[in-house]
């Protein structure tokens, strides 16, 4: 049986990750990165990777899933920002 707090973590992981994806899709579709801060997304990516490492250490499925998807998404935005300056 899955722990109640694990369910809370999974719901939180889904909501926060899902909230990030529209920016990724919009940027991919329009190729417009003028409103994106390279410094912010680079720093955000590093922070997410550190959260991912921490989640792996704790063996926390919600942290691993959410931070994996968000790390890939934020890296994608950084790459697009550099490509479409």
XYZ file of C-alpha atoms in Angstrom:
85
model
C 0.000 0.000 0.000
C 1.328 3.423 -0.929
C 1.886 5.871 1.918
C -0.462 8.896 2.166
C 2.475 11.305 2.074
C 3.872 9.557 -0.986
C 0.532 10.250 -2.697
C 0.766 13.901 -1.646
C 4.293 13.995 -3.094
C 3.168 12.416 -6.357
C 0.295 14.896 -6.734
C 2.624 17.809 -5.951
C 5.207 16.468 -8.407
C 2.572 16.134 -11.129
C 1.150 19.632 -10.591
C 4.494 21.452 -10.440
C 5.914 19.552 -13.408
C 2.747 20.030 -15.458
C 2.772 23.772 -14.729
C 6.226 24.043 -16.313
C 5.388 22.242 -19.553
C 3.252 24.952 -21.253
C 6.314 27.237 -21.317
C 8.341 24.487 -22.966
C 5.674 23.796 -25.591
C 5.096 27.494 -26.326
C 8.812 28.148 -26.713
C 9.225 25.127 -28.963
C 6.273 26.151 -31.110
C 7.119 29.852 -31.480
C 10.930 29.652 -31.219
C 10.605 32.961 -29.329
C 12.969 33.010 -26.363
C 13.088 36.784 -25.874
C 11.084 36.540 -22.653
C 13.304 33.852 -21.143
C 16.206 34.642 -18.837
C 19.226 32.473 -19.607
C 20.633 33.077 -16.115
C 17.381 32.100 -14.439
C 16.859 28.907 -16.430
C 20.512 27.851 -16.114
C 20.408 28.364 -12.350
C 17.024 26.642 -12.175
C 18.405 23.661 -14.123
C 21.346 23.276 -11.732
C 19.000 23.450 -8.744
C 16.664 20.851 -10.247
C 19.584 18.497 -10.921
C 20.638 18.848 -7.283
C 17.050 18.080 -6.166
C 17.118 15.049 -8.471
C 20.342 13.790 -6.883
C 18.811 14.319 -3.448
C 15.643 12.482 -4.501
C 17.704 9.569 -5.796
C 19.575 9.460 -2.496
C 16.260 9.355 -0.592
C 14.778 6.888 -3.093
C 11.796 9.242 -3.375
C 9.755 8.393 -6.458
C 7.929 11.770 -6.580
C 11.195 13.707 -6.391
C 12.883 11.502 -8.970
C 10.006 11.676 -11.473
C 9.277 15.379 -11.139
C 12.882 16.517 -11.144
C 13.849 14.250 -14.047
C 11.111 15.673 -16.256
C 11.699 19.244 -15.092
C 15.482 18.951 -15.565
C 15.012 17.767 -19.139
C 12.463 20.514 -19.803
C 14.586 23.288 -18.326
C 17.680 22.060 -20.177
C 15.612 22.121 -23.366
C 14.688 25.763 -22.670
C 18.332 26.678 -22.023
C 19.353 25.050 -25.292
C 16.569 26.834 -27.176
C 17.531 30.141 -25.560
C 21.106 29.697 -26.797
C 19.985 28.535 -30.245
C 17.312 31.188 -30.919
C 18.945 34.298 -29.415
